Short mmCIF file of C-alpha atoms in Angstrom, two decimals:
data_model
loop_
_atom_site.label_atom_id
_atom_site.label_comp_id
_atom_site.label_asym_id
_atom_site.label_seq_id
_atom_site.Cartn_x
_atom_site.Cartn_y
_atom_site.Cartn_z
CA MET A 1 159.18 80.10 19.88
CA THR A 2 159.37 80.56 23.54
CA ALA A 3 156.79 80.17 26.34
CA VAL A 4 156.31 81.59 29.81
CA GLY A 5 159.30 80.90 31.93
CA GLY A 6 161.63 80.26 29.18
CA VAL A 7 160.55 76.76 28.37
CA PRO A 8 160.66 76.30 24.68
CA ARG A 9 157.38 75.45 23.04
CA GLN A 10 157.03 72.43 20.81
CA ARG A 11 156.20 72.66 17.14
CA LEU A 12 154.31 70.25 14.89
CA HIS A 13 156.30 68.26 12.41
CA PRO A 14 157.89 70.36 9.56
CA LEU A 15 156.19 68.19 6.97
CA THR A 16 152.64 69.13 8.40
CA PRO A 17 152.18 71.91 5.73
CA LEU A 18 152.62 69.38 2.92
CA VAL A 19 150.54 66.64 4.21
CA ARG A 20 147.67 69.24 4.70
CA GLY A 21 148.19 70.74 1.32
CA ALA A 22 148.04 67.33 -0.26
CA LYS A 23 144.92 66.59 1.70
CA LEU A 24 143.28 69.89 0.58
CA VAL A 25 144.43 69.02 -3.18
CA ALA A 26 142.55 65.61 -2.85
CA ILE A 27 139.35 67.39 -1.50
CA ALA A 28 139.54 69.84 -4.49
CA ALA A 29 140.09 67.10 -6.93
CA VAL A 30 136.84 65.23 -5.70
CA ALA A 31 135.00 68.72 -5.79
CA VAL A 32 136.07 69.30 -9.39
CA SER A 33 135.05 65.72 -10.14
CA TRP A 34 135.28 63.92 -13.51
CA ARG A 35 133.16 66.73 -15.22
CA GLY A 36 135.80 69.10 -14.44
CA LEU A 37 138.53 67.05 -15.99
CA SER A 38 136.57 66.34 -19.03
CA ASP A 39 135.89 70.31 -19.44
CA LEU A 40 139.38 71.42 -18.56
CA GLY A 41 141.33 68.51 -20.10
CA LEU A 42 144.08 66.66 -18.44
CA PHE A 43 146.85 69.24 -18.93
CA HIS A 44 144.97 72.33 -17.55
CA TRP A 45 143.44 70.19 -14.90
CA LEU A 46 146.85 69.16 -13.62
CA ILE A 47 148.04 72.74 -13.69
CA ALA A 48 144.89 73.83 -11.63
CA MET A 49 145.75 71.11 -8.99
CA ALA A 50 149.39 72.20 -8.92
CA VAL A 51 148.30 75.77 -8.18
CA ILE A 52 145.92 74.58 -5.55
CA LEU A 53 148.73 72.63 -3.95
CA VAL A 54 151.21 75.53 -3.79
CA GLY A 55 148.68 77.83 -2.42
CA ALA A 56 147.56 75.11 0.22
CA VAL A 57 151.06 74.48 1.32
CA LEU A 58 151.85 78.11 1.69
CA VAL A 59 148.78 78.72 3.86
CA SER A 60 149.55 75.68 5.83
CA ALA A 61 153.10 76.72 6.35
CA VAL A 62 151.99 79.96 7.97
CA VAL A 63 149.67 78.29 10.12
CA TRP A 64 152.43 75.83 11.27
CA ALA A 65 154.88 78.58 11.88
CA VAL A 66 152.40 80.26 14.48
CA THR A 67 151.15 77.08 16.15
CA GLY A 68 152.96 75.44 19.10
CA TYR A 69 152.09 73.42 22.32
CA GLU A 70 153.43 72.82 25.73
CA VAL A 71 152.49 71.00 28.84
CA VAL A 72 152.52 73.24 32.00
CA GLY A 73 151.67 71.45 35.34
CA ARG A 74 148.42 69.43 34.68
CA GLU A 75 147.39 71.40 31.41
CA LEU A 76 148.17 71.25 27.84
CA ARG A 77 148.43 74.76 26.20
CA VAL A 78 148.07 75.15 22.39
CA HIS A 79 149.26 78.46 20.94
CA GLU A 80 147.90 79.46 17.49
CA GLY A 81 146.75 82.37 15.51
CA LEU A 82 148.62 84.92 13.35
CA LEU A 83 146.69 88.21 13.56
CA SER A 84 144.62 87.23 16.57
CA ARG A 85 146.69 85.19 19.12
CA ARG A 86 144.89 82.43 20.90
CA VAL A 87 146.02 80.17 23.73
CA ARG A 88 143.82 77.14 24.42
CA THR A 89 144.19 75.69 27.92
CA ILE A 90 143.04 72.15 28.45
CA PRO A 91 143.08 70.65 31.99
CA LEU A 92 144.19 67.12 31.64
CA GLU A 93 141.80 65.98 34.40
CA ARG A 94 138.96 66.65 32.04
CA VAL A 95 140.46 64.50 29.32
CA GLN A 96 138.26 61.51 28.65
CA ALA A 97 140.49 59.64 25.90
CA ILE A 98 143.53 60.31 23.94
CA ASP A 99 143.77 58.85 20.49
CA VAL A 100 146.65 58.43 17.99
CA VAL A 101 145.09 58.50 14.51
CA ARG A 102 147.28 57.76 11.26
CA PRO A 103 145.47 58.59 7.98
CA ALA A 104 146.73 56.86 5.00
CA LEU A 105 148.42 60.03 3.61
CA ALA A 106 150.20 60.86 6.92
CA ARG A 107 151.23 57.19 7.18
CA VAL A 108 153.21 57.83 3.90
CA PHE A 109 155.54 60.41 5.86
CA GLY A 110 155.52 58.33 9.02
CA LEU A 111 153.23 60.88 10.82
CA ALA A 112 150.39 60.73 13.14
CA GLU A 113 147.71 63.05 14.65
CA LEU A 114 147.10 63.26 18.43
CA ARG A 115 143.44 63.90 19.39
CA LEU A 116 142.27 64.70 22.81
CA GLU A 117 138.69 64.09 23.79
CA VAL A 118 137.32 66.32 26.54
CA ILE A 119 134.01 66.11 28.31
CA GLY A 120 131.54 68.81 27.20
CA GLY A 121 133.30 69.39 24.03
CA GLY A 122 131.31 69.26 20.61
CA LYS A 123 134.32 68.31 18.87
CA THR A 124 137.95 67.08 19.33
CA GLU A 125 139.89 69.51 21.26
CA ALA A 126 143.26 70.69 20.16
CA PRO A 127 143.90 68.10 17.57
CA LEU A 128 147.71 68.06 17.11
CA ALA A 129 148.28 67.25 13.37
CA TYR A 130 150.98 66.13 12.60
CA LEU A 131 153.54 64.63 14.92
CA THR A 132 156.02 61.85 14.32
CA LEU A 133 154.58 58.48 15.44
CA ALA A 134 156.98 57.95 18.23
CA GLY A 135 156.40 61.70 19.24
CA ALA A 136 152.81 61.18 19.36
CA THR A 137 152.95 57.89 21.29
CA GLU A 138 155.40 59.52 23.93
CA LEU A 139 153.21 62.67 24.43
CA ARG A 140 150.11 60.49 24.81
CA ALA A 141 151.79 58.43 27.42
CA SER A 142 152.84 61.55 29.28
CA LEU A 143 149.39 63.15 29.06
CA LEU A 144 147.83 60.06 30.34
CA GLY A 145 150.12 59.75 33.30
CA LEU A 146 149.37 63.29 34.24
CA ALA A 147 145.48 62.85 33.77
CA THR A 148 145.17 59.54 35.61
CA GLY A 149 148.13 59.46 37.97
CA ALA A 150 149.28 56.19 36.76
CA ALA A 151 152.73 55.53 35.58
CA PRO A 152 153.03 54.94 31.73
CA ALA A 153 152.96 51.28 31.02
CA ALA A 154 155.33 49.54 28.52
CA PRO A 155 153.78 47.53 25.53
CA ALA A 156 155.07 44.41 27.11
CA ASP A 157 152.88 45.14 30.24
CA GLU A 158 149.66 45.18 28.16
CA ARG A 159 147.27 42.36 28.70
CA PRO A 160 145.30 41.28 25.76
CA LEU A 161 141.35 41.27 26.00
CA PHE A 162 140.14 40.62 22.68
CA ALA A 163 141.24 40.44 18.97
CA VAL A 164 138.74 40.27 16.17
CA ASP A 165 138.65 37.43 13.60
CA ASN A 166 138.82 39.31 10.15
CA ASN A 167 137.12 36.54 8.41
CA ARG A 168 134.09 36.62 10.82
CA LEU A 169 134.24 40.51 10.48
CA LEU A 170 133.60 40.30 6.75
CA LEU A 171 130.79 37.80 7.08
CA ALA A 172 129.06 39.68 9.77
CA GLN A 173 129.00 42.95 7.70
CA LEU A 174 127.49 40.98 4.89
CA LEU A 175 124.63 39.96 7.42
CA THR A 176 123.57 43.55 8.01
CA PRO A 177 120.60 45.42 6.51
CA GLN A 178 122.89 47.75 4.55
CA ALA A 179 124.81 44.98 2.96
CA LEU A 180 121.46 43.10 2.22
CA ALA A 181 120.17 46.35 0.30
CA VAL A 182 123.35 46.47 -1.70
CA PRO A 183 122.05 44.37 -4.62
CA ILE A 184 118.75 46.39 -4.79
CA GLY A 185 120.77 49.60 -4.78
CA ALA A 186 123.30 48.13 -7.34
CA ALA A 187 120.19 47.04 -9.52
CA PHE A 188 118.92 50.78 -9.57
CA VAL A 189 122.47 52.12 -10.46
CA ILE A 190 123.34 49.35 -13.25
CA TRP A 191 119.87 49.31 -14.88
CA PRO A 192 119.94 52.73 -16.38
CA ALA A 193 123.40 52.24 -17.68
CA LEU A 194 122.48 49.04 -19.49
CA SER A 195 119.32 50.68 -20.77
CA HIS A 196 121.55 53.39 -22.46
CA PRO A 197 124.54 51.53 -23.89
CA ASP A 198 126.20 54.79 -25.27
CA TRP A 199 128.90 55.19 -22.44
CA THR A 200 130.72 58.34 -22.00
CA LEU A 201 133.47 59.28 -19.52
CA ILE A 202 131.07 61.19 -17.52
CA GLY A 203 128.42 58.53 -17.38
CA ALA A 204 130.91 55.79 -16.43
CA ALA A 205 132.24 58.02 -13.63
CA SER A 206 128.81 58.69 -12.32
CA THR A 207 127.93 54.97 -12.43
CA ILE A 208 130.94 54.13 -10.54
CA THR A 209 130.52 57.00 -7.94
CA ALA A 210 126.93 55.81 -7.43
CA PHE A 211 127.84 52.13 -7.19
CA LEU A 212 130.51 53.07 -4.53
CA GLY A 213 128.01 55.06 -2.44
CA VAL A 214 125.88 51.96 -2.10
CA PHE A 215 128.70 49.78 -0.76
CA GLN A 216 130.01 52.63 1.34
CA VAL A 217 128.56 51.82 4.79
CA PRO A 218 129.56 47.91 5.05
CA VAL A 219 132.90 48.62 3.31
CA ARG A 220 133.66 51.60 5.84
CA ARG A 221 132.95 49.21 8.77
CA VAL A 222 135.23 46.62 7.49
CA LEU A 223 138.06 49.12 6.85
CA ASP A 224 137.77 50.98 10.18
CA GLU A 225 137.28 47.66 12.32
CA TRP A 226 139.93 45.55 10.42
CA ALA A 227 142.39 43.92 12.76
CA PHE A 228 140.63 45.24 15.70
CA ARG A 229 142.18 44.36 19.10
CA ILE A 230 142.04 45.69 22.64
CA THR A 231 144.38 45.40 25.58
CA ASP A 232 144.53 46.92 28.95
CA ASP A 233 147.37 48.03 31.31
CA SER A 234 147.58 50.04 34.48
CA ALA A 235 146.67 53.40 32.84
CA ALA A 236 144.08 52.81 30.05
CA LEU A 237 142.40 50.57 27.81
CA ARG A 238 144.26 50.38 24.57
CA VAL A 239 142.04 49.84 21.36
CA ARG A 240 143.90 49.45 17.94
CA GLN A 241 141.95 49.20 14.64
CA GLY A 242 141.92 50.08 11.00
CA LEU A 243 143.19 48.97 7.60
CA LEU A 244 143.85 52.33 5.68
CA ASN A 245 143.37 54.74 8.50
CA LYS A 246 145.08 53.19 11.69
CA ARG A 247 143.42 54.51 15.05
CA SER A 248 145.16 53.77 18.31
CA GLN A 249 142.78 54.83 21.15
CA SER A 250 143.65 55.21 24.91
CA VAL A 251 140.66 55.37 27.35
CA PRO A 252 141.21 55.32 31.25
CA PRO A 253 138.56 52.72 32.41
CA ARG A 254 137.38 55.27 34.96
CA ARG A 255 136.10 57.35 32.04
CA VAL A 256 133.78 54.76 30.65
CA GLN A 257 130.17 55.98 31.19
CA ALA A 258 128.29 52.95 29.90
CA VAL A 259 128.60 49.72 28.11
CA LYS A 260 126.20 48.31 25.50
CA LEU A 261 125.95 44.64 24.14
CA THR A 262 123.98 44.11 21.01
CA TRP A 263 122.58 40.90 19.39
CA PRO A 264 121.46 41.60 15.90
CA LEU A 265 118.79 39.45 14.40
CA LEU A 266 120.78 37.97 11.58
CA TRP A 267 123.72 37.28 13.87
CA ARG A 268 121.81 35.26 16.48
CA PRO A 269 121.82 32.05 14.33
CA GLY A 270 125.59 32.21 14.69
CA GLY A 271 125.57 33.10 18.31
CA TRP A 272 127.28 36.41 17.53
CA ALA A 273 127.05 39.80 19.42
CA ARG A 274 128.88 43.19 19.40
CA ALA A 275 129.51 45.59 22.17
CA ARG A 276 130.48 49.18 22.50
CA MET A 277 131.53 51.57 25.29
CA ASP A 278 130.38 55.09 25.95
CA VAL A 279 132.96 57.75 26.56
CA ALA A 280 132.08 61.29 27.24
CA GLY A 281 133.64 63.85 25.12
CA TYR A 282 133.70 62.36 21.69
CA GLY A 283 132.59 64.98 19.26
CA GLY A 284 131.71 64.71 15.66
CA ASP A 285 128.74 63.06 13.81
CA GLY A 286 127.06 59.78 14.87
CA GLU A 287 129.25 57.63 12.78
CA GLU A 288 132.41 59.19 14.41
CA GLN A 289 131.12 58.56 17.89
CA LEU A 290 130.11 54.97 16.88
CA ARG A 291 133.59 54.23 15.36
CA ALA A 292 135.28 55.72 18.51
CA GLY A 293 133.31 53.52 20.81
CA THR A 294 133.62 50.17 19.51
CA LEU A 295 134.61 47.64 22.07
CA VAL A 296 133.86 44.38 20.26
CA PRO A 297 133.02 44.43 16.48
CA VAL A 298 131.90 40.93 16.34
CA ALA A 299 132.56 37.98 18.49
CA ALA A 300 130.86 34.97 19.92
CA SER A 301 128.36 36.07 22.30
CA PRO A 302 130.27 34.51 25.48
CA ASP A 303 133.36 36.35 24.44
CA ALA A 304 131.58 39.74 23.85
CA VAL A 305 130.01 39.25 27.31
CA THR A 306 133.29 38.48 28.97
CA VAL A 307 135.04 41.64 27.50
CA ALA A 308 131.98 43.86 28.37
CA SER A 309 132.11 42.37 31.95
CA ALA A 310 135.98 43.02 32.17
CA VAL A 311 135.73 46.72 30.91
CA LEU A 312 132.78 47.30 33.56
CA GLY A 313 134.88 45.74 36.25
CA ALA A 314 137.70 48.02 35.40
CA ALA A 315 135.36 51.04 35.35
CA VAL A 316 134.08 50.32 38.83
CA ILE A 317 137.28 48.91 40.23
CA GLY A 318 135.70 45.56 41.13
CA THR A 319 134.32 42.28 39.46
CA VAL A 320 131.55 42.27 37.30
CA ASP A 321 129.72 39.35 35.56
CA VAL A 322 126.72 40.34 33.52
CA THR A 323 125.64 36.67 32.93
CA THR A 324 124.33 36.53 36.58
CA LEU A 325 122.11 39.39 36.37
CA SER A 326 118.60 38.84 37.58
CA MET A 327 116.34 40.80 35.38
CA SER A 328 112.98 42.26 36.75
CA GLY A 329 110.28 42.58 33.88
CA PRO A 330 107.25 44.96 33.71
CA PRO A 331 103.80 44.02 34.85
CA ARG A 332 101.49 42.06 32.41
CA ARG A 333 99.58 45.07 31.56
CA ALA A 334 102.46 46.44 29.79
CA ARG A 335 101.39 44.16 26.96
CA TRP A 336 98.88 46.63 25.80
CA LEU A 337 101.76 49.15 24.91
CA ALA A 338 104.37 46.58 23.89
CA PRO A 339 102.76 43.27 22.83
CA LEU A 340 105.87 41.88 21.39
CA ALA A 341 108.57 43.41 23.41
CA TRP A 342 107.30 43.42 27.00
CA SER A 343 108.54 40.02 27.80
CA ARG A 344 112.09 41.09 26.61
CA ILE A 345 112.18 44.15 28.81
CA GLY A 346 113.89 43.97 32.15
CA VAL A 347 116.08 45.91 34.61
CA ALA A 348 118.67 44.98 37.24
CA VAL A 349 120.27 46.97 39.86
CA THR A 350 123.35 46.10 41.84
CA ASP A 351 125.71 47.96 44.05
CA ASP A 352 127.96 48.98 41.27
CA PHE A 353 125.76 49.38 38.17
CA VAL A 354 122.27 49.36 36.69
CA ALA A 355 121.39 47.32 33.62
CA VAL A 356 118.44 47.28 31.29
CA ARG A 357 117.45 44.73 28.63
CA GLU A 358 115.04 45.12 25.77
CA GLY A 359 114.56 44.33 22.11
CA VAL A 360 112.77 41.86 19.77
CA LEU A 361 114.50 41.77 16.36
CA THR A 362 117.63 43.27 17.83
CA ARG A 363 118.25 42.54 21.44
CA GLU A 364 120.27 45.01 23.62
CA LEU A 365 121.75 45.23 27.05
CA VAL A 366 123.01 48.56 28.56
CA ALA A 367 124.90 48.66 31.69
CA VAL A 368 125.64 51.97 33.50
CA PRO A 369 128.19 52.21 36.44
CA LEU A 370 126.14 53.90 39.31
CA ALA A 371 129.17 56.13 40.07
CA ARG A 372 128.64 57.65 36.50
CA VAL A 373 124.94 58.43 36.96
CA GLN A 374 124.22 62.10 36.23
CA SER A 375 120.41 62.09 36.72
CA VAL A 376 117.49 59.78 37.18
CA ARG A 377 114.09 60.63 35.52
CA VAL A 378 110.69 59.28 35.85
CA VAL A 379 108.51 59.81 32.78
CA GLN A 380 104.87 59.04 32.17
CA GLY A 381 102.90 59.53 28.93
CA PRO A 382 99.11 59.75 28.67
CA TRP A 383 98.76 56.11 27.79
CA GLN A 384 101.22 55.06 30.58
CA ARG A 385 99.23 57.15 33.13
CA LEU A 386 96.11 55.28 31.93
CA LEU A 387 97.75 51.96 32.70
CA SER A 388 99.45 53.27 35.90
CA LEU A 389 102.94 52.59 34.31
CA ALA A 390 106.16 54.74 34.11
CA THR A 391 109.56 54.79 32.56
CA VAL A 392 112.72 55.44 34.40
CA THR A 393 115.79 56.86 32.62
CA VAL A 394 119.29 56.97 33.96
CA ASP A 395 121.33 59.59 32.19
CA THR A 396 125.18 59.64 31.95
CA ALA A 397 127.70 62.24 30.66
CA GLY A 398 127.87 60.24 27.44
CA GLY A 399 125.34 59.48 24.88
CA LEU A 400 123.98 56.25 26.02
CA THR A 401 121.26 55.96 28.76
CA ALA A 402 119.67 53.11 30.69
CA THR A 403 115.97 53.17 30.17
CA ALA A 404 113.67 50.86 32.13
CA ARG A 405 110.42 51.01 30.37
CA PHE A 406 106.70 50.28 31.30
CA ARG A 407 107.36 49.88 35.20
CA ASP A 408 104.56 50.07 37.65
CA ALA A 409 104.15 53.57 38.52
CA GLU A 410 104.80 53.00 42.19
CA GLU A 411 107.76 50.85 41.56
CA ALA A 412 109.17 53.33 39.13
CA TYR A 413 109.42 55.89 41.84
CA ARG A 414 110.76 53.39 44.27
CA LEU A 415 113.34 52.31 41.63
CA ALA A 416 114.29 56.04 41.03
CA ASP A 417 114.78 56.63 44.82
CA GLU A 418 116.95 53.28 44.89
CA LEU A 419 119.15 54.42 42.23
CA ALA A 420 119.75 57.90 43.79
CA THR A 421 120.62 56.30 47.02
CA ARG A 422 122.80 53.63 45.56
CA SER A 423 124.57 56.14 43.35
CA ARG A 424 125.65 58.16 46.23
CA ALA A 425 126.94 55.14 48.01
CA ALA A 426 128.68 53.95 44.88
CA ARG A 427 130.49 57.18 44.47
CA LYS A 428 131.81 56.90 48.03
CA THR A 429 132.75 53.22 47.39
CA PHE A 430 134.45 54.28 44.15
CA SER A 431 136.46 56.93 45.95
CA THR A 432 137.63 54.47 48.54
CA ARG A 433 138.68 52.12 45.78
CA VAL A 434 140.59 54.83 43.97
CA ALA A 435 142.35 55.99 47.14
CA ALA A 436 143.41 52.36 47.84
CA THR A 437 144.94 52.03 44.49
CA ARG A 438 146.49 55.33 44.34
CA PRO A 439 150.28 55.26 45.03
CA ARG A 440 151.12 57.00 48.33
CA PRO A 441 153.82 59.55 48.38
CA PRO A 442 157.27 58.74 50.40
CA VAL A 443 157.11 59.52 54.05
CA ALA A 444 159.92 61.88 55.29
CA PRO A 445 162.03 60.49 58.14
CA PRO A 446 161.61 62.31 61.62
CA ASP A 447 164.86 64.11 61.31
CA SER A 448 164.12 65.41 57.80
CA ALA A 449 163.34 68.92 59.33
CA ALA A 450 166.96 69.36 60.39
CA HIS A 451 168.17 68.11 56.86
CA PRO A 452 165.58 69.40 54.36
CA GLY A 453 167.59 67.98 51.36
CA LEU A 454 167.42 64.45 52.89
CA GLY A 455 164.17 62.37 52.36
CA SER A 456 161.84 65.48 51.94
CA PRO A 457 159.13 65.06 49.47
CA ALA A 458 159.58 67.09 46.21
CA PRO A 459 157.35 70.20 46.30
CA ALA A 460 154.00 70.06 44.74
CA ASP A 461 153.24 71.79 41.36
CA GLU A 462 151.18 74.81 41.89
CA ASN A 463 148.88 73.62 38.95
CA SER A 464 148.39 70.12 40.41
CA ASP A 465 145.77 68.94 42.76
CA PRO A 466 147.25 66.47 45.36
CA HIS A 467 143.72 64.96 45.88
CA SER A 468 142.76 64.62 42.15
CA ASP A 469 142.56 61.39 40.24
CA GLY A 470 141.17 62.31 36.93
CA ASP A 471 137.67 63.30 37.66
CA LEU A 472 137.39 62.26 41.33
CA ARG A 473 138.62 64.46 44.37
CA SER A 474 139.05 63.08 47.75
CA GLY A 475 138.98 64.78 51.11
CA PRO A 476 136.23 66.70 52.92
CA ALA A 477 133.69 68.31 50.65
CA PRO A 478 132.84 72.00 51.22
CA GLN A 479 129.34 72.64 52.75
CA PRO A 480 126.85 74.32 50.43
CA ASP A 481 125.07 77.46 51.53
CA GLY A 482 121.36 77.51 52.38
CA ASP A 483 119.35 74.85 54.43
CA PRO A 484 121.59 72.27 55.89
CA GLN A 485 118.75 69.83 55.85
CA ARG A 486 117.94 70.19 52.15
CA GLY A 487 118.64 66.91 50.25
CA ALA A 488 121.86 67.08 47.97
CA VAL A 489 122.04 65.95 44.41
CA PRO A 490 124.62 63.28 44.07
CA ARG A 491 127.75 64.50 42.57
CA THR A 492 129.07 62.78 39.32
CA ASP A 493 132.46 62.32 37.96
CA ASP A 494 132.14 65.25 35.69
CA ASN A 495 130.22 67.62 37.82
CA PRO A 496 132.67 70.48 38.97
CA HIS A 497 130.22 71.39 41.76
CA ARG A 498 130.95 69.29 44.86
CA GLU A 499 128.01 68.78 47.14
CA PRO A 500 127.75 66.76 50.26
CA ASP A 501 125.94 63.35 50.27
CA SER A 502 122.57 62.94 52.10
CA SER A 503 121.94 60.19 54.41
CA HIS A 504 118.23 59.87 53.53
CA ASN A 505 116.30 58.91 50.52
CA VAL A 506 115.16 61.49 48.00
CA ASP A 507 111.43 61.18 47.21
CA LEU A 508 111.23 61.82 43.43
CA ARG A 509 107.44 61.69 43.27
CA PRO A 510 105.87 65.11 42.59
CA ARG A 511 104.28 67.02 45.53
CA LEU A 512 100.64 67.10 44.85
CA GLU A 513 97.80 68.99 46.68
CA SER A 514 94.83 66.83 47.65
CA ARG A 515 91.45 68.28 46.70
CA PRO A 516 88.13 66.97 47.61
CA GLY A 517 86.40 64.69 45.15
CA SER A 518 89.58 64.40 42.87
CA GLU A 519 91.69 61.50 42.17
CA LEU A 520 95.52 62.23 41.76
CA HIS A 521 98.07 59.89 40.09
CA PRO A 522 101.63 60.25 40.70
CA GLY A 523 103.24 62.03 37.79
CA ALA A 524 100.05 63.32 36.41
#
């Protein structure tokens, strides 16, 4: 298989069809279930599974033969399709995270799957399954280097941030609502079986399947977060976790959209907390996003806060300590809308991030770097308008939002104006910090014009942007068309349309016409 320019495309591992075929057979065996085994008999059931395996391997072999990938400039191109050829092009500057996943079946053959999470994607883009573990690790390092501009770091250069205590992880999962509901669910499963002592193969299988379903959530959490550890280096945060299916996640700190700290009710007597980071681009269902964003499964509260502060500091290229935040609470009249929670609600704004706190039974703190802010909204419901209150919501490109509830209406609009202004300043500061940390190209000596081959910098790749650093661009911004006095929307990391910053505040309050004899409320 060849590519443009004669550069050979890379194929997936030759054992890929066998692994995919075995996976399909496992799915088929579950679909047929115990009832199919009882109806067909063991011999005919094994023949059916063998036929499915051969067919799945043949189909997977055809798919493998027409699939290839290559790296051209700062793009990953994946070629696939038999009758209808398709080339998927992924700009590496839009890559938010790169994971190396090793399912239990692939680990038997020493294989791994490479997953690229791209902002705006509803699912994982161009999953390369399967490669050798060494090949997947090497390709990930190369793609991260092209995406972030940082040189790949050796494992010896990684700095450990946190490692979970597996015993604490087991105990913490027992202190969750899902685990506490297990005895009740088990009673509903076991009682019908004990009431009808005539056991059959199908009845036993159904009982076991239902019993496993009751334990599914806490057991899955333990299996996914077993041996969890996180390190960092010059290129990315490295998260490794899993007992059966091992996951190695690499996230550039500048792609982190928000960080969330949680103190569950049953964990607070032990002083435990958990934390997660929000990275734009992770597809799949909510469970997959939650699994991919784990930052601290469970730890002592000071340790969780320390890790969250370190990740936030790396995201803004500065120093962050969330323990020093001075939270501002809502007015006392907010008690009418949240009698139990109003004293726990608070918001804090710094030059680098905004943080909100709330929760009665489960306490939470969400911190969003201001350089990642996509929009700021002021919302008033009918009861809030009656009490002259409003809610300020800060949106990011990920799934987490910072919501400051039940603020005084005038204060809410001032807070929104302040956040819009500070987000523009934070982006400028962040760009300056990125430029200071970016390695500078070698400077050619004065006589290099007479000797082009001596000391001259290498020619730039036509596909690369010399000013790009992931999702940021330096240099003067193009002027937009239209009125030059019009206020510009602050550009975020993932907004492809660059607009100039405005030096004046943006008044987010709605424009209302005053009529005689009428009383107007902001946001009404």
